[in-house]
Amino acid sequence: MFFGKIPKKKDNERVPPNQNVTTRWPVLHYGNVPYYKDLSEWDLKIYGMVENPTTFTYEELMALPKSSATNDIHCVTGWSRLDNVWEGVAVKEVVKDIGIHPLAKYVLLHAEEGWTTNLPLDDFLKETSLLAHTHNGQTLSPEHGYPLRAVVPHLYFWKSAKWLRAIEFLPMETPGFWEKNGYHMYGDPWKEERFSWD
């Protein structure tokens, strides 16, 4: 499966308000950077309001059909990076056999060290959402989320959880780490939904 670019806009039409374009990729996170020497110790759990809870090993996940996408990313701290090329597995491919319960409306992404972030289910399941292992032709570095990170490009980039370990389906919105600490529950960069009081 291949996800191409959204129809090309002029750069100034692609950058949300009060964002600055950079060619760098700043490293921002809370807590430690996990380093995996043996990916047999890594897995991805999918659970909650689903008929078939599933745990993928790294090998099983990598055996799923590959996807690629090109998109822009926007950080809540004010930088934007254009034309990022990702490779990984489409979210819809990962969840297609789990039987999401009709009353599930949200997901909570769980990362290393208990870090979490929340998303409405419809946003998580967008065609543009990807679980990525590669960025611009290079395997993700540990600082950027190796071995797997979410990529949800239409929201501020803290919603694209690094070091992903579990996806939990929920009936109601549950704030994640940054949302509990003052960040907006949704995080639309075009509306500058940076903080809970925005």
Short mmCIF file of C-alpha atoms in Angstrom, two decimals, residues 12-96:
data_model
loop_
_atom_site.label_atom_id
_atom_site.label_comp_id
_atom_site.label_asym_id
_atom_site.label_seq_id
_atom_site.Cartn_x
_atom_site.Cartn_y
_atom_site.Cartn_z
CA ASN A 12 3.19 29.25 3.22
CA GLU A 13 -0.16 27.44 2.92
CA ARG A 14 1.28 24.34 4.58
CA VAL A 15 2.51 25.99 7.76
CA PRO A 16 0.04 26.65 10.60
CA PRO A 17 -0.02 29.99 12.42
CA ASN A 18 3.00 30.90 14.54
CA GLN A 19 5.12 27.99 13.30
CA ASN A 20 8.67 28.31 11.95
CA VAL A 21 9.90 25.98 9.23
CA THR A 22 13.11 24.08 9.96
CA THR A 23 15.11 21.46 8.09
CA ARG A 24 16.38 20.09 11.41
CA TRP A 25 14.46 17.59 13.49
CA PRO A 26 14.65 18.72 17.12
CA VAL A 27 14.64 16.01 19.78
CA LEU A 28 12.03 16.70 22.44
CA HIS A 29 10.67 14.26 25.01
CA TYR A 30 10.12 13.68 28.69
CA GLY A 31 12.07 10.97 30.49
CA ASN A 32 14.77 8.60 29.24
CA VAL A 33 15.48 7.33 25.74
CA PRO A 34 15.03 3.54 25.54
CA TYR A 35 17.71 1.61 23.68
CA TYR A 36 16.85 -1.85 22.38
CA LYS A 37 19.70 -4.29 21.78
CA ASP A 38 17.37 -7.24 21.27
CA LEU A 39 14.00 -6.65 19.59
CA SER A 40 12.79 -10.06 20.75
CA GLU A 41 12.07 -8.19 24.01
CA TRP A 42 9.78 -5.70 22.22
CA ASP A 43 6.09 -6.15 21.45
CA LEU A 44 3.03 -4.06 20.65
CA LYS A 45 -0.17 -4.78 22.54
CA ILE A 46 -3.63 -3.86 21.22
CA TYR A 47 -6.39 -4.14 23.79
CA GLY A 48 -9.38 -2.48 25.44
CA MET A 49 -12.72 -2.36 23.63
CA VAL A 50 -11.82 -4.91 20.97
CA GLU A 51 -13.06 -8.42 20.25
CA ASN A 52 -9.60 -9.84 19.55
CA PRO A 53 -6.89 -8.37 21.77
CA THR A 54 -3.58 -8.87 20.00
CA THR A 55 0.12 -8.70 20.76
CA PHE A 56 2.50 -8.29 17.83
CA THR A 57 6.15 -9.21 18.02
CA TYR A 58 8.48 -6.98 16.05
CA GLU A 59 8.86 -9.66 13.38
CA GLU A 60 5.08 -10.07 13.07
CA LEU A 61 4.57 -6.34 12.71
CA MET A 62 7.30 -6.06 10.08
CA ALA A 63 5.64 -8.89 8.12
CA LEU A 64 2.47 -6.82 7.61
CA PRO A 65 2.04 -4.98 4.29
CA LYS A 66 4.32 -1.95 4.11
CA SER A 67 3.10 1.61 3.66
CA SER A 68 4.83 4.90 3.01
CA ALA A 69 3.65 8.47 3.37
CA THR A 70 5.00 11.97 2.83
CA ASN A 71 3.73 14.69 5.13
CA ASP A 72 4.51 17.77 7.17
CA ILE A 73 4.89 17.69 10.94
CA HIS A 74 4.16 20.53 13.36
CA CYS A 75 5.46 20.67 16.91
CA VAL A 76 3.57 22.45 19.67
CA THR A 77 6.82 24.25 20.56
CA GLY A 78 6.61 26.18 17.28
CA TRP A 79 8.62 24.37 14.60
CA SER A 80 7.38 22.70 11.43
CA ARG A 81 9.30 20.27 9.23
CA LEU A 82 8.03 19.79 5.68
CA ASP A 83 8.15 16.79 3.33
CA ASN A 84 8.92 14.00 5.77
CA VAL A 85 8.98 10.56 4.16
CA TRP A 86 7.87 7.74 6.45
CA GLU A 87 7.81 3.98 6.05
CA GLY A 88 5.95 1.59 8.28
CA VAL A 89 2.55 -0.03 8.58
CA ALA A 90 -0.78 1.76 8.11
CA VAL A 91 -2.82 1.97 11.31
CA LYS A 92 -5.81 0.48 9.47
CA GLU A 93 -3.70 -2.55 8.55
CA VAL A 94 -2.61 -3.11 12.15
CA VAL A 95 -6.16 -2.98 13.56
CA LYS A 96 -8.14 -4.58 10.73
#
